[in-house]
XYZ file of C-alpha atoms in Angstrom:
160
model
C -7.424 -47.122 -15.411
C -3.776 -46.485 -13.769
C -3.817 -43.251 -16.036
C -6.901 -41.910 -14.353
C -5.253 -43.035 -11.260
C -2.788 -40.808 -12.108
C -4.242 -38.067 -13.239
C -6.694 -37.866 -10.210
C -3.878 -38.528 -7.821
C -2.031 -35.635 -9.614
C -5.280 -33.446 -9.217
C -5.306 -33.756 -5.887
C -1.647 -32.742 -5.288
C -2.280 -30.346 -6.819
C -5.132 -28.873 -4.785
C -3.684 -29.409 -1.768
C -0.794 -28.114 -2.303
C -2.507 -24.852 -3.456
C -4.350 -24.894 -0.267
C -1.177 -25.204 1.688
C 0.823 -22.276 0.103
C -2.085 -20.073 1.100
C -2.336 -21.004 4.105
C 0.993 -20.706 5.305
C 0.008 -16.894 4.250
C -2.410 -16.582 6.935
C -0.431 -18.456 9.421
C 2.415 -15.886 8.480
C 0.477 -12.859 9.008
C -1.581 -13.731 11.610
C 1.637 -14.677 13.925
C 2.768 -11.115 12.850
C -0.203 -9.894 14.865
C -1.176 -8.033 11.828
C -4.368 -9.198 11.114
C -6.473 -8.820 14.064
C -10.425 -9.502 14.013
C -10.860 -5.836 14.050
C -8.351 -4.834 11.194
C -10.034 -7.380 9.118
C -13.327 -5.946 9.726
C -12.115 -2.269 9.161
C -10.591 -3.224 6.000
C -13.471 -4.765 4.508
C -15.384 -1.490 5.940
C -13.330 0.160 4.406
C -13.751 -0.841 0.730
C -17.358 -1.369 0.969
C -17.403 2.597 1.774
C -14.649 2.980 -1.261
C -16.972 1.174 -3.887
C -19.874 3.103 -2.491
C -18.098 6.713 -1.969
C -16.476 6.811 -5.804
C -20.268 7.767 -7.381
C -20.562 10.595 -9.285
C -23.316 12.606 -7.302
C -21.023 12.153 -4.287
C -17.471 13.549 -5.937
C -16.820 16.999 -5.946
C -13.490 18.347 -7.394
C -11.403 19.266 -3.971
C -10.045 22.440 -6.375
C -13.558 23.981 -6.615
C -12.728 25.078 -3.027
C -9.427 24.542 -2.490
C -9.300 28.089 -0.407
C -12.442 26.902 1.351
C -10.584 23.164 2.353
C -9.116 22.321 5.460
C -6.809 19.661 4.673
C -3.752 19.532 4.192
C -3.282 16.810 1.433
C 0.590 17.863 0.435
C 1.801 17.354 3.986
C -0.319 13.824 4.376
C 1.534 11.237 5.199
C 1.114 7.628 4.239
C -0.994 4.839 6.862
C -4.389 5.428 8.764
C -5.457 6.027 12.243
C -7.375 2.552 12.890
C -10.864 2.595 15.538
C -8.026 1.761 18.237
C -6.341 5.316 17.603
C -3.093 3.495 16.352
C -1.692 4.476 13.335
C -1.319 1.405 10.688
C 0.767 1.826 7.552
C -1.140 1.375 4.426
C -0.024 2.261 0.927
C -3.491 2.533 0.155
C -4.237 5.537 2.974
C -3.113 8.714 3.573
C -3.714 10.411 7.040
C -3.213 14.191 7.598
C -1.516 16.440 9.833
C -3.722 17.934 12.896
C -6.568 20.281 12.300
C -8.114 22.500 14.418
C -11.649 21.661 15.589
C -14.088 23.230 17.055
C -16.962 21.139 18.138
C -19.687 23.960 18.281
C -18.964 24.318 14.606
C -20.211 22.187 11.558
C -17.784 20.653 9.151
C -18.678 18.533 5.751
C -17.067 16.285 4.156
C -17.319 15.347 0.423
C -16.340 11.908 0.524
C -16.085 8.966 2.495
C -13.098 9.020 4.921
C -11.710 7.981 8.777
C -12.259 11.390 11.179
C -9.873 10.438 14.316
C -10.918 12.548 17.351
C -8.211 13.770 19.925
C -8.414 16.280 22.805
C -5.433 18.045 23.656
C -3.472 15.068 22.169
C -4.983 12.437 23.308
C -7.157 9.689 20.928
C -11.216 9.771 21.623
C -12.234 7.665 18.552
C -12.364 7.096 15.080
C -15.155 7.664 12.984
C -16.449 5.946 9.433
C -18.170 9.188 7.589
C -19.722 9.431 4.123
C -19.897 12.545 2.569
C -21.483 15.442 4.459
C -21.740 17.081 7.627
C -19.741 15.070 9.895
C -20.170 13.964 13.545
C -19.296 16.462 16.478
C -17.568 15.287 18.940
C -18.048 17.945 22.119
C -14.899 17.384 24.077
C -11.739 17.283 20.613
C -10.109 19.962 19.685
C -8.408 18.695 16.835
C -8.851 15.912 13.846
C -7.345 14.043 11.477
C -8.651 12.555 8.492
C -7.697 9.500 6.905
C -8.678 9.147 3.504
C -7.731 6.438 0.440
C -4.759 7.631 -1.890
C -7.713 7.421 -5.152
C -9.426 10.673 -3.361
C -6.284 12.786 -2.935
C -7.443 15.479 -6.103
C -11.140 15.070 -4.940
C -11.543 14.927 -0.938
C -12.041 18.022 0.656
C -13.512 19.297 4.528
C -15.069 22.820 4.927
C -16.254 24.500 7.928
C -20.365 25.552 8.080
């Protein structure tokens, strides 16, 4: 009977210890301000988009149209631009340098990414875009594209 109580007590203690450790981690990240509701929503959106946009039908090798590709992949920097226009560090994402944008023209993206629109260097909005034509923003004059590292060899943005 004492062994049964000991095993039950030990199991409960182990369970509480495990729960306690994960609680401290989430408390730490919340206190750093790194885990806001918006960031959590964006992360879950990007993961779901990442899964949905990896189908073979959407993936086009960027080398096929490298001369038409407006993205400067080689000079992209780590991180991404969130929906508030803030540049966030992330080892899983990269963001391109500014790209000249003409709202009267049509642009097409071959893989899902985040498009951030700017007017005279001032942030307007970030839009999550799947493959196909990107949203046209009338006041924008430049854009930056945030993309997942796994798309680096495949992603392209072309002007139609």
